[in-house]
Amino acid sequence: RREGGASLPLPAFPPSGLPPAPPLAPAPPPGAAVGRLLEAGGASHPGAGSCTVDNALPPEALERLLALWRSLPVASKDKESPIERSYLFDSEGWLTGLLTAAAAAAGLRCVALPGVRFLHYPEPGGHLPPHVDLPRCTAGGAKSTHTFLLYLTGCGRGGETLLLEEREGDAALARMGGVAPGPRATLEAVRPREGRLLLMPHACPHAAAPTIDTPKLLVRGEVRVLA
């Protein structure tokens, strides 16, 4: 059993005792398939340009990520949350290189930041309310532009990432990660699927639908899309 603790150091990647890393792929696997999202909303929606890449990483890379997650400690929670988080710094660029290559399949030239989080929903009912994400800074001080979610497990029922309509007042709260209160329509429901990569601008309003089939496990992080 993995133990949490506030004073745990941030593990560097890769730790010892894991299977050897597969070679860094210059391009995503041949079976990578791109899905375009929010096209009906046009360029005015803050989530314009969101997309998915299925089969984004080769199977051996996904297996290595699962082995890595099992080896990491669970961080202690500073507030009530349905999510167990484990933190990783990809110091050797293995994972970030694969993510950058997968994003290229969607036509995005980007740099993935090395600090990532494993998010684990162990129980049914785990969800997140509507929100937007905040940027993080690269080593050079530039801000990230997009969030990525790399699903390591599928969910037969529930657990979708919901991309939501924009409401008046969202922009004023975006700097704090908030959105305007009130109901809003779901424009896209992205189902967790093993090896699926979701890329969306930080300002895209989204939520996590309640899990039914568990576990739900994903890697979350940031990329900076380059002009």
Short mmCIF file of N, CA and C in Angstrom, two decimals, residues 153-160 191-194 210-216:
data_model
loop_
_atom_site.label_atom_id
_atom_site.label_comp_id
_atom_site.label_asym_id
_atom_site.label_seq_id
_atom_site.Cartn_x
_atom_site.Cartn_y
_atom_site.Cartn_z
N THR A 153 -6.55 4.26 -18.34
CA THR A 153 -7.59 3.23 -18.26
C THR A 153 -8.83 3.75 -18.97
N GLY A 154 -9.66 2.82 -19.40
CA GLY A 154 -10.96 3.19 -19.94
C GLY A 154 -12.02 3.06 -18.87
N CYS A 155 -13.18 3.67 -19.12
CA CYS A 155 -14.33 3.55 -18.23
C CYS A 155 -15.52 3.13 -19.09
N GLY A 156 -16.08 1.97 -18.79
CA GLY A 156 -17.25 1.53 -19.55
C GLY A 156 -18.42 2.48 -19.38
N ARG A 157 -18.60 2.99 -18.17
CA ARG A 157 -19.68 3.92 -17.87
C ARG A 157 -19.15 5.03 -16.99
N GLY A 158 -19.54 6.27 -17.31
CA GLY A 158 -19.19 7.42 -16.49
C GLY A 158 -17.75 7.87 -16.68
N GLY A 159 -17.41 8.94 -15.95
CA GLY A 159 -16.04 9.44 -15.94
C GLY A 159 -15.65 10.29 -17.12
N GLU A 160 -16.62 10.70 -17.94
CA GLU A 160 -16.27 11.50 -19.12
C GLU A 160 -15.73 12.88 -18.71
N ARG A 191 -14.92 10.38 -23.59
CA ARG A 191 -14.90 9.17 -22.76
C ARG A 191 -13.46 8.73 -22.50
N PRO A 192 -13.13 8.39 -21.26
CA PRO A 192 -11.80 7.83 -21.00
C PRO A 192 -11.59 6.54 -21.80
N ARG A 193 -10.47 6.47 -22.47
CA ARG A 193 -10.11 5.29 -23.25
C ARG A 193 -8.60 5.11 -23.12
N GLU A 194 -8.17 3.90 -22.87
CA GLU A 194 -6.75 3.63 -22.69
C GLU A 194 -5.96 4.15 -23.90
N PRO A 210 -19.39 12.14 -13.04
CA PRO A 210 -19.22 11.13 -11.99
C PRO A 210 -18.80 9.78 -12.57
N THR A 211 -17.85 9.15 -11.90
CA THR A 211 -17.43 7.82 -12.32
C THR A 211 -18.50 6.80 -11.92
N ILE A 212 -18.64 5.80 -12.76
CA ILE A 212 -19.50 4.65 -12.45
C ILE A 212 -18.63 3.39 -12.40
N ASP A 213 -17.96 3.11 -13.52
CA ASP A 213 -17.01 2.00 -13.55
C ASP A 213 -15.63 2.54 -13.18
N THR A 214 -15.00 1.93 -12.22
CA THR A 214 -13.69 2.38 -11.75
C THR A 214 -12.71 1.20 -11.79
N PRO A 215 -11.40 1.51 -11.73
CA PRO A 215 -10.80 2.82 -11.51
C PRO A 215 -10.73 3.64 -12.79
N LYS A 216 -10.62 4.95 -12.60
CA LYS A 216 -10.29 5.88 -13.67
C LYS A 216 -8.92 6.44 -13.35
#
